[in-house]
Amino acid sequence: MSFITQSYEDSEKGGLYHEISEDFSCVIDSDKHVDDQFNEARISVIGAMISHDPESIAEAEKAVDTVMERYQDKTHGGYFLKADREWRIIDTHKSLKATDGIFGILMHLYEVSKKDAYLLKAFDFLDVAVTKAWDAVQGGFFSLYHETWAPAVATKDLASQTGMLQHMNGAWKDGVDSPYGARAAYYRKRAEDFADLILDKTQDRSRGGF
């Protein structure tokens, strides 16, 4: 655990509580949200990237593998949103905005560990998103999904769109020189088309911005 998240640590069951009191003395919400746990795993990966110490790299791998195992939907793909203190899944919805950080974590872990398995897991995350979460009619990604990837809302937040665009670009940039360059190249074209869609559909041409 980092010094930032020490107060949120569940010393008995592992992981981070979601919310604590103003004076940091009392747990308010003991549920474990997927984005909180991924963020903690990211800190481990960043530490490994800074030090390149084999022990730090091994710790980062363990942290990432543990979070993925706890939240991964092995039937439909993707990651669930929330577990209780005992690590039982209590919210089976899926949000690309809440879990898109896993892509960057995996790509950085691939870079520092030199293990192809993490690059392939990053590609797997994108594959699930573009095959199951993509709106085949209007394009883009919805803000929330049910367990089976059926849309749970009819809206599309900008953060989900730009986050997934960033990851498509990352797949191409970081994967093109790997043994899986053909798989990476697919996302170059997807990124170009998706960027055009975002500009066309979300840009405010009168007042600027999106």
PDB file of C-alpha atoms in Angstrom:
ATOM      1  CA  MET A   1       0.000   0.000   0.000  1.00  0.00           C
ATOM      2  CA  SER A   2       1.157   3.562  -0.681  1.00  0.00           C
ATOM      3  CA  PHE A   3       1.267   6.207   2.041  1.00  0.00           C
ATOM      4  CA  ILE A   4      -1.682   7.906   0.322  1.00  0.00           C
ATOM      5  CA  THR A   5      -3.986   4.910   0.736  1.00  0.00           C
ATOM      6  CA  GLN A   6      -2.771   3.515   4.069  1.00  0.00           C
ATOM      7  CA  SER A   7      -5.828   4.808   5.912  1.00  0.00           C
ATOM      8  CA  TYR A   8      -8.103   2.962   3.474  1.00  0.00           C
ATOM      9  CA  GLU A   9      -6.348  -0.388   3.789  1.00  0.00           C
ATOM     10  CA  ASP A  10      -8.326  -3.425   4.904  1.00  0.00           C
ATOM     11  CA  SER A  11      -5.577  -5.107   6.909  1.00  0.00           C
ATOM     12  CA  GLU A  12      -7.649  -8.255   7.423  1.00  0.00           C
ATOM     13  CA  LYS A  13      -9.221  -8.939   4.008  1.00  0.00           C
ATOM     14  CA  GLY A  14      -6.892  -6.965   1.771  1.00  0.00           C
ATOM     15  CA  GLY A  15      -7.673  -4.204  -0.686  1.00  0.00           C
ATOM     16  CA  LEU A  16      -8.996  -0.720  -0.069  1.00  0.00           C
ATOM     17  CA  TYR A  17     -12.213   0.479   1.525  1.00  0.00           C
ATOM     18  CA  HIS A  18     -14.143   2.930  -0.616  1.00  0.00           C
ATOM     19  CA  GLU A  19     -14.810   5.662   1.942  1.00  0.00           C
ATOM     20  CA  ILE A  20     -13.691   6.630   5.424  1.00  0.00           C
ATOM     21  CA  SER A  21     -14.636   9.386   7.850  1.00  0.00           C
ATOM     22  CA  GLU A  22     -13.429  12.972   7.843  1.00  0.00           C
ATOM     23  CA  ASP A  23     -10.783  12.288  10.505  1.00  0.00           C
ATOM     24  CA  PHE A  24      -9.727   9.002   8.850  1.00  0.00           C
ATOM     25  CA  SER A  25     -10.691   7.035  11.953  1.00  0.00           C
ATOM     26  CA  CYS A  26     -13.829   5.175  10.853  1.00  0.00           C
ATOM     27  CA  VAL A  27     -14.818   3.172   7.789  1.00  0.00           C
ATOM     28  CA  ILE A  28     -17.954   4.594   6.179  1.00  0.00           C
ATOM     29  CA  ASP A  29     -18.182   2.333   3.121  1.00  0.00           C
ATOM     30  CA  SER A  30     -16.347  -0.994   3.315  1.00  0.00           C
ATOM     31  CA  ASP A  31     -17.267  -2.044  -0.231  1.00  0.00           C
ATOM     32  CA  LYS A  32     -14.407  -2.395  -2.673  1.00  0.00           C
ATOM     33  CA  HIS A  33     -14.854  -0.549  -5.952  1.00  0.00           C
ATOM     34  CA  VAL A  34     -12.953  -1.772  -8.973  1.00  0.00           C
ATOM     35  CA  ASP A  35     -11.514   1.630  -9.868  1.00  0.00           C
ATOM     36  CA  ASP A  36     -10.080   2.090  -6.362  1.00  0.00           C
ATOM     37  CA  GLN A  37      -8.339  -1.283  -6.533  1.00  0.00           C
ATOM     38  CA  PHE A  38      -6.999  -0.713 -10.056  1.00  0.00           C
ATOM     39  CA  ASN A  39      -5.643   2.674  -8.984  1.00  0.00           C
ATOM     40  CA  GLU A  40      -3.745   1.053  -6.133  1.00  0.00           C
ATOM     41  CA  ALA A  41      -2.333  -1.559  -8.525  1.00  0.00           C
ATOM     42  CA  ARG A  42      -1.224   1.288 -10.814  1.00  0.00           C
ATOM     43  CA  ILE A  43       0.873   2.745  -8.003  1.00  0.00           C
ATOM     44  CA  SER A  44       2.720  -0.574  -7.747  1.00  0.00           C
ATOM     45  CA  VAL A  45       3.341  -0.610 -11.491  1.00  0.00           C
ATOM     46  CA  ILE A  46       4.627   2.968 -11.485  1.00  0.00           C
ATOM     47  CA  GLY A  47       6.994   2.065  -8.664  1.00  0.00           C
ATOM     48  CA  ALA A  48       8.304  -0.855 -10.704  1.00  0.00           C
ATOM     49  CA  MET A  49       8.788   1.387 -13.742  1.00  0.00           C
ATOM     50  CA  ILE A  50      10.808   3.864 -11.674  1.00  0.00           C
ATOM     51  CA  SER A  51      13.032   1.346  -9.923  1.00  0.00           C
ATOM     52  CA  HIS A  52      13.208  -1.539 -12.422  1.00  0.00           C
ATOM     53  CA  ASP A  53      13.930  -3.623  -9.353  1.00  0.00           C
ATOM     54  CA  PRO A  54      13.016  -7.304  -9.928  1.00  0.00           C
ATOM     55  CA  GLU A  55      11.291  -7.526  -6.554  1.00  0.00           C
ATOM     56  CA  SER A  56       9.211  -4.426  -7.287  1.00  0.00           C
ATOM     57  CA  ILE A  57       8.272  -5.812 -10.690  1.00  0.00           C
ATOM     58  CA  ALA A  58       7.175  -9.095  -9.098  1.00  0.00           C
ATOM     59  CA  GLU A  59       5.087  -7.191  -6.539  1.00  0.00           C
ATOM     60  CA  ALA A  60       3.462  -5.155  -9.312  1.00  0.00           C
ATOM     61  CA  GLU A  61       2.621  -8.303 -11.244  1.00  0.00           C
ATOM     62  CA  LYS A  62       1.027  -9.827  -8.160  1.00  0.00           C
ATOM     63  CA  ALA A  63      -0.993  -6.673  -7.462  1.00  0.00           C
ATOM     64  CA  VAL A  64      -2.351  -6.489 -11.013  1.00  0.00           C
ATOM     65  CA  ASP A  65      -3.040 -10.204 -11.296  1.00  0.00           C
ATOM     66  CA  THR A  66      -4.925 -10.169  -7.982  1.00  0.00           C
ATOM     67  CA  VAL A  67      -7.213  -7.283  -8.940  1.00  0.00           C
ATOM     68  CA  MET A  68      -7.971  -8.768 -12.340  1.00  0.00           C
ATOM     69  CA  GLU A  69      -8.784 -12.145 -10.827  1.00  0.00           C
ATOM     70  CA  ARG A  70     -11.138 -10.628  -8.254  1.00  0.00           C
ATOM     71  CA  TYR A  71     -13.218  -8.550 -10.670  1.00  0.00           C
ATOM     72  CA  GLN A  72     -12.988 -10.301 -14.018  1.00  0.00           C
ATOM     73  CA  ASP A  73     -16.148 -11.698 -15.591  1.00  0.00           C
ATOM     74  CA  LYS A  74     -14.825 -14.945 -16.992  1.00  0.00           C
ATOM     75  CA  THR A  75     -18.084 -15.666 -18.798  1.00  0.00           C
ATOM     76  CA  HIS A  76     -18.849 -12.436 -20.662  1.00  0.00           C
ATOM     77  CA  GLY A  77     -15.538 -10.608 -20.406  1.00  0.00           C
ATOM     78  CA  GLY A  78     -14.737  -7.310 -18.771  1.00  0.00           C
ATOM     79  CA  TYR A  79     -14.714  -6.408 -15.093  1.00  0.00           C
ATOM     80  CA  PHE A  80     -17.470  -5.975 -12.525  1.00  0.00           C
ATOM     81  CA  LEU A  81     -17.853  -2.693 -10.669  1.00  0.00           C
ATOM     82  CA  LYS A  82     -17.980  -3.592  -7.010  1.00  0.00           C
ATOM     83  CA  ALA A  83     -17.286  -6.271  -4.403  1.00  0.00           C
ATOM     84  CA  ASP A  84     -18.128  -6.365  -0.721  1.00  0.00           C
ATOM     85  CA  ARG A  85     -15.510  -6.547   2.006  1.00  0.00           C
ATOM     86  CA  GLU A  86     -15.270 -10.322   1.558  1.00  0.00           C
ATOM     87  CA  TRP A  87     -14.608  -9.889  -2.175  1.00  0.00           C
ATOM     88  CA  ARG A  88     -18.015 -11.170  -3.221  1.00  0.00           C
ATOM     89  CA  ILE A  89     -19.217  -9.352  -6.338  1.00  0.00           C
ATOM     90  CA  ILE A  90     -22.232  -7.194  -5.432  1.00  0.00           C
ATOM     91  CA  ASP A  91     -22.523  -5.004  -8.530  1.00  0.00           C
ATOM     92  CA  THR A  92     -22.331  -6.827 -11.844  1.00  0.00           C
ATOM     93  CA  HIS A  93     -22.640  -3.700 -13.970  1.00  0.00           C
ATOM     94  CA  LYS A  94     -19.709  -2.734 -16.169  1.00  0.00           C
ATOM     95  CA  SER A  95     -18.322   0.697 -16.937  1.00  0.00           C
ATOM     96  CA  LEU A  96     -15.501   1.296 -19.381  1.00  0.00           C
ATOM     97  CA  LYS A  97     -14.767   4.597 -17.666  1.00  0.00           C
ATOM     98  CA  ALA A  98     -14.344   2.860 -14.300  1.00  0.00           C
ATOM     99  CA  THR A  99     -12.164   0.059 -15.640  1.00  0.00           C
ATOM    100  CA  ASP A 100     -10.342   1.520 -18.638  1.00  0.00           C
ATOM    101  CA  GLY A 101      -7.314   2.156 -16.439  1.00  0.00           C
ATOM    102  CA  ILE A 102      -6.525  -1.537 -16.677  1.00  0.00           C
ATOM    103  CA  PHE A 103      -5.319  -1.077 -20.243  1.00  0.00           C
ATOM    104  CA  GLY A 104      -2.618   1.416 -19.302  1.00  0.00           C
ATOM    105  CA  ILE A 105      -1.637  -0.653 -16.285  1.00  0.00           C
ATOM    106  CA  LEU A 106      -1.188  -3.758 -18.427  1.00  0.00           C
ATOM    107  CA  MET A 107       0.763  -1.941 -21.128  1.00  0.00           C
ATOM    108  CA  HIS A 108       3.144  -0.409 -18.582  1.00  0.00           C
ATOM    109  CA  LEU A 109       3.538  -3.762 -16.853  1.00  0.00           C
ATOM    110  CA  TYR A 110       4.331  -5.333 -20.222  1.00  0.00           C
ATOM    111  CA  GLU A 111       7.008  -2.711 -20.830  1.00  0.00           C
ATOM    112  CA  VAL A 112       8.717  -3.209 -17.482  1.00  0.00           C
ATOM    113  CA  SER A 113       8.287  -6.986 -17.125  1.00  0.00           C
ATOM    114  CA  LYS A 114       8.889  -7.857 -20.807  1.00  0.00           C
ATOM    115  CA  LYS A 115       6.179 -10.505 -20.504  1.00  0.00           C
ATOM    116  CA  ASP A 116       3.944 -10.869 -23.568  1.00  0.00           C
ATOM    117  CA  ALA A 117       1.099 -12.126 -21.373  1.00  0.00           C
ATOM    118  CA  TYR A 118       0.348  -8.575 -20.182  1.00  0.00           C
ATOM    119  CA  LEU A 119       0.316  -7.148 -23.693  1.00  0.00           C
ATOM    120  CA  LEU A 120      -2.101  -9.884 -24.743  1.00  0.00           C
ATOM    121  CA  LYS A 121      -4.350  -9.173 -21.757  1.00  0.00           C
ATOM    122  CA  ALA A 122      -4.430  -5.508 -22.773  1.00  0.00           C
ATOM    123  CA  PHE A 123      -5.467  -6.506 -26.294  1.00  0.00           C
ATOM    124  CA  ASP A 124      -8.102  -8.818 -24.809  1.00  0.00           C
ATOM    125  CA  PHE A 125      -9.586  -5.891 -22.876  1.00  0.00           C
ATOM    126  CA  LEU A 126      -9.901  -3.866 -26.084  1.00  0.00           C
ATOM    127  CA  ASP A 127     -11.257  -6.815 -28.038  1.00  0.00           C
ATOM    128  CA  VAL A 128     -14.092  -7.252 -25.556  1.00  0.00           C
ATOM    129  CA  ALA A 129     -14.868  -3.533 -25.649  1.00  0.00           C
ATOM    130  CA  VAL A 130     -15.066  -3.220 -29.437  1.00  0.00           C
ATOM    131  CA  THR A 131     -16.960  -6.480 -29.965  1.00  0.00           C
ATOM    132  CA  LYS A 132     -19.396  -6.383 -27.035  1.00  0.00           C
ATOM    133  CA  ALA A 133     -19.670  -2.782 -25.846  1.00  0.00           C
ATOM    134  CA  TRP A 134     -19.547  -0.874 -29.145  1.00  0.00           C
ATOM    135  CA  ASP A 135     -22.856   0.587 -30.309  1.00  0.00           C
ATOM    136  CA  ALA A 136     -23.222  -1.021 -33.724  1.00  0.00           C
ATOM    137  CA  VAL A 137     -25.937   1.461 -34.732  1.00  0.00           C
ATOM    138  CA  GLN A 138     -24.670   4.890 -33.684  1.00  0.00           C
ATOM    139  CA  GLY A 139     -21.093   4.079 -32.758  1.00  0.00           C
ATOM    140  CA  GLY A 140     -19.294   4.795 -29.520  1.00  0.00           C
ATOM    141  CA  PHE A 141     -19.660   3.340 -26.045  1.00  0.00           C
ATOM    142  CA  PHE A 142     -22.476   3.654 -23.532  1.00  0.00           C
ATOM    143  CA  SER A 143     -21.781   4.890 -20.013  1.00  0.00           C
ATOM    144  CA  LEU A 144     -22.958   1.728 -18.261  1.00  0.00           C
ATOM    145  CA  TYR A 145     -23.631  -1.896 -19.175  1.00  0.00           C
ATOM    146  CA  HIS A 146     -25.319  -4.917 -17.651  1.00  0.00           C
ATOM    147  CA  GLU A 147     -23.349  -8.080 -16.980  1.00  0.00           C
ATOM    148  CA  THR A 148     -23.987  -9.387 -20.506  1.00  0.00           C
ATOM    149  CA  TRP A 149     -22.897  -6.066 -22.091  1.00  0.00           C
ATOM    150  CA  ALA A 150     -26.448  -4.999 -22.866  1.00  0.00           C
ATOM    151  CA  PRO A 151     -26.576  -1.197 -22.391  1.00  0.00           C
ATOM    152  CA  ALA A 152     -27.855  -0.212 -18.941  1.00  0.00           C
ATOM    153  CA  VAL A 153     -28.324   3.445 -19.975  1.00  0.00           C
ATOM    154  CA  ALA A 154     -28.950   5.257 -23.247  1.00  0.00           C
ATOM    155  CA  THR A 155     -26.257   7.889 -22.715  1.00  0.00           C
ATOM    156  CA  LYS A 156     -22.587   8.089 -23.696  1.00  0.00           C
ATOM    157  CA  ASP A 157     -20.244  10.184 -21.579  1.00  0.00           C
ATOM    158  CA  LEU A 158     -17.295  11.839 -23.270  1.00  0.00           C
ATOM    159  CA  ALA A 159     -14.743  10.376 -20.841  1.00  0.00           C
ATOM    160  CA  SER A 160     -15.587   6.847 -21.936  1.00  0.00           C
ATOM    161  CA  GLN A 161     -15.146   7.782 -25.590  1.00  0.00           C
ATOM    162  CA  THR A 162     -11.843   9.588 -25.182  1.00  0.00           C
ATOM    163  CA  GLY A 163     -10.499   6.949 -22.814  1.00  0.00           C
ATOM    164  CA  MET A 164     -11.160   4.159 -25.280  1.00  0.00           C
ATOM    165  CA  LEU A 165      -9.718   6.246 -28.129  1.00  0.00           C
ATOM    166  CA  GLN A 166      -6.547   6.707 -26.104  1.00  0.00           C
ATOM    167  CA  HIS A 167      -6.281   2.965 -25.549  1.00  0.00           C
ATOM    168  CA  MET A 168      -6.804   2.151 -29.218  1.00  0.00           C
ATOM    169  CA  ASN A 169      -3.943   4.512 -30.024  1.00  0.00           C
ATOM    170  CA  GLY A 170      -1.869   2.961 -27.262  1.00  0.00           C
ATOM    171  CA  ALA A 171      -2.451  -0.527 -28.624  1.00  0.00           C
ATOM    172  CA  TRP A 172      -1.074   0.573 -31.963  1.00  0.00           C
ATOM    173  CA  LYS A 173       1.849   2.600 -30.617  1.00  0.00           C
ATOM    174  CA  ASP A 174       3.073   0.089 -28.036  1.00  0.00           C
ATOM    175  CA  GLY A 175       2.135  -3.089 -29.857  1.00  0.00           C
ATOM    176  CA  VAL A 176       3.248  -2.451 -33.412  1.00  0.00           C
ATOM    177  CA  ASP A 177       6.839  -3.579 -32.788  1.00  0.00           C
ATOM    178  CA  SER A 178       5.823  -6.624 -30.771  1.00  0.00           C
ATOM    179  CA  PRO A 179       5.319 -10.142 -32.159  1.00  0.00           C
ATOM    180  CA  TYR A 180       1.634  -9.197 -32.305  1.00  0.00           C
ATOM    181  CA  GLY A 181       2.017  -6.233 -34.651  1.00  0.00           C
ATOM    182  CA  ALA A 182      -0.841  -7.334 -36.901  1.00  0.00           C
ATOM    183  CA  ARG A 183      -3.197  -7.330 -33.948  1.00  0.00           C
ATOM    184  CA  ALA A 184      -1.972  -3.867 -32.958  1.00  0.00           C
ATOM    185  CA  ALA A 185      -2.381  -2.549 -36.510  1.00  0.00           C
ATOM    186  CA  TYR A 186      -6.093  -3.294 -36.389  1.00  0.00           C
ATOM    187  CA  TYR A 187      -6.493  -0.677 -33.675  1.00  0.00           C
ATOM    188  CA  ARG A 188      -4.748   1.998 -35.700  1.00  0.00           C
ATOM    189  CA  LYS A 189      -7.619   2.001 -38.179  1.00  0.00           C
ATOM    190  CA  ARG A 190     -10.218   1.699 -35.410  1.00  0.00           C
ATOM    191  CA  ALA A 191      -8.679   4.696 -33.662  1.00  0.00           C
ATOM    192  CA  GLU A 192      -8.710   6.830 -36.806  1.00  0.00           C
ATOM    193  CA  ASP A 193     -12.353   6.049 -37.517  1.00  0.00           C
ATOM    194  CA  PHE A 194     -13.363   6.536 -33.876  1.00  0.00           C
ATOM    195  CA  ALA A 195     -11.589   9.904 -33.673  1.00  0.00           C
ATOM    196  CA  ASP A 196     -13.522  11.074 -36.732  1.00  0.00           C
ATOM    197  CA  LEU A 197     -16.767   9.914 -35.094  1.00  0.00           C
ATOM    198  CA  ILE A 198     -16.039  11.765 -31.846  1.00  0.00           C
ATOM    199  CA  LEU A 199     -15.206  14.966 -33.697  1.00  0.00           C
ATOM    200  CA  ASP A 200     -18.318  14.693 -35.842  1.00  0.00           C
ATOM    201  CA  LYS A 201     -20.806  13.805 -33.111  1.00  0.00           C
ATOM    202  CA  THR A 202     -19.597  15.569 -29.954  1.00  0.00           C
ATOM    203  CA  GLN A 203     -17.924  18.812 -31.060  1.00  0.00           C
ATOM    204  CA  ASP A 204     -19.757  22.052 -30.258  1.00  0.00           C
ATOM    205  CA  ARG A 205     -19.242  23.971 -33.486  1.00  0.00           C
ATOM    206  CA  SER A 206     -20.886  27.109 -32.145  1.00  0.00           C
ATOM    207  CA  ARG A 207     -19.123  27.641 -28.829  1.00  0.00           C
ATOM    208  CA  GLY A 208     -16.183  25.254 -29.023  1.00  0.00           C
ATOM    209  CA  GLY A 209     -15.349  22.268 -26.890  1.00  0.00           C
ATOM    210  CA  PHE A 210     -17.143  18.956 -26.759  1.00  0.00           C
TER     211      PHE A 210
END
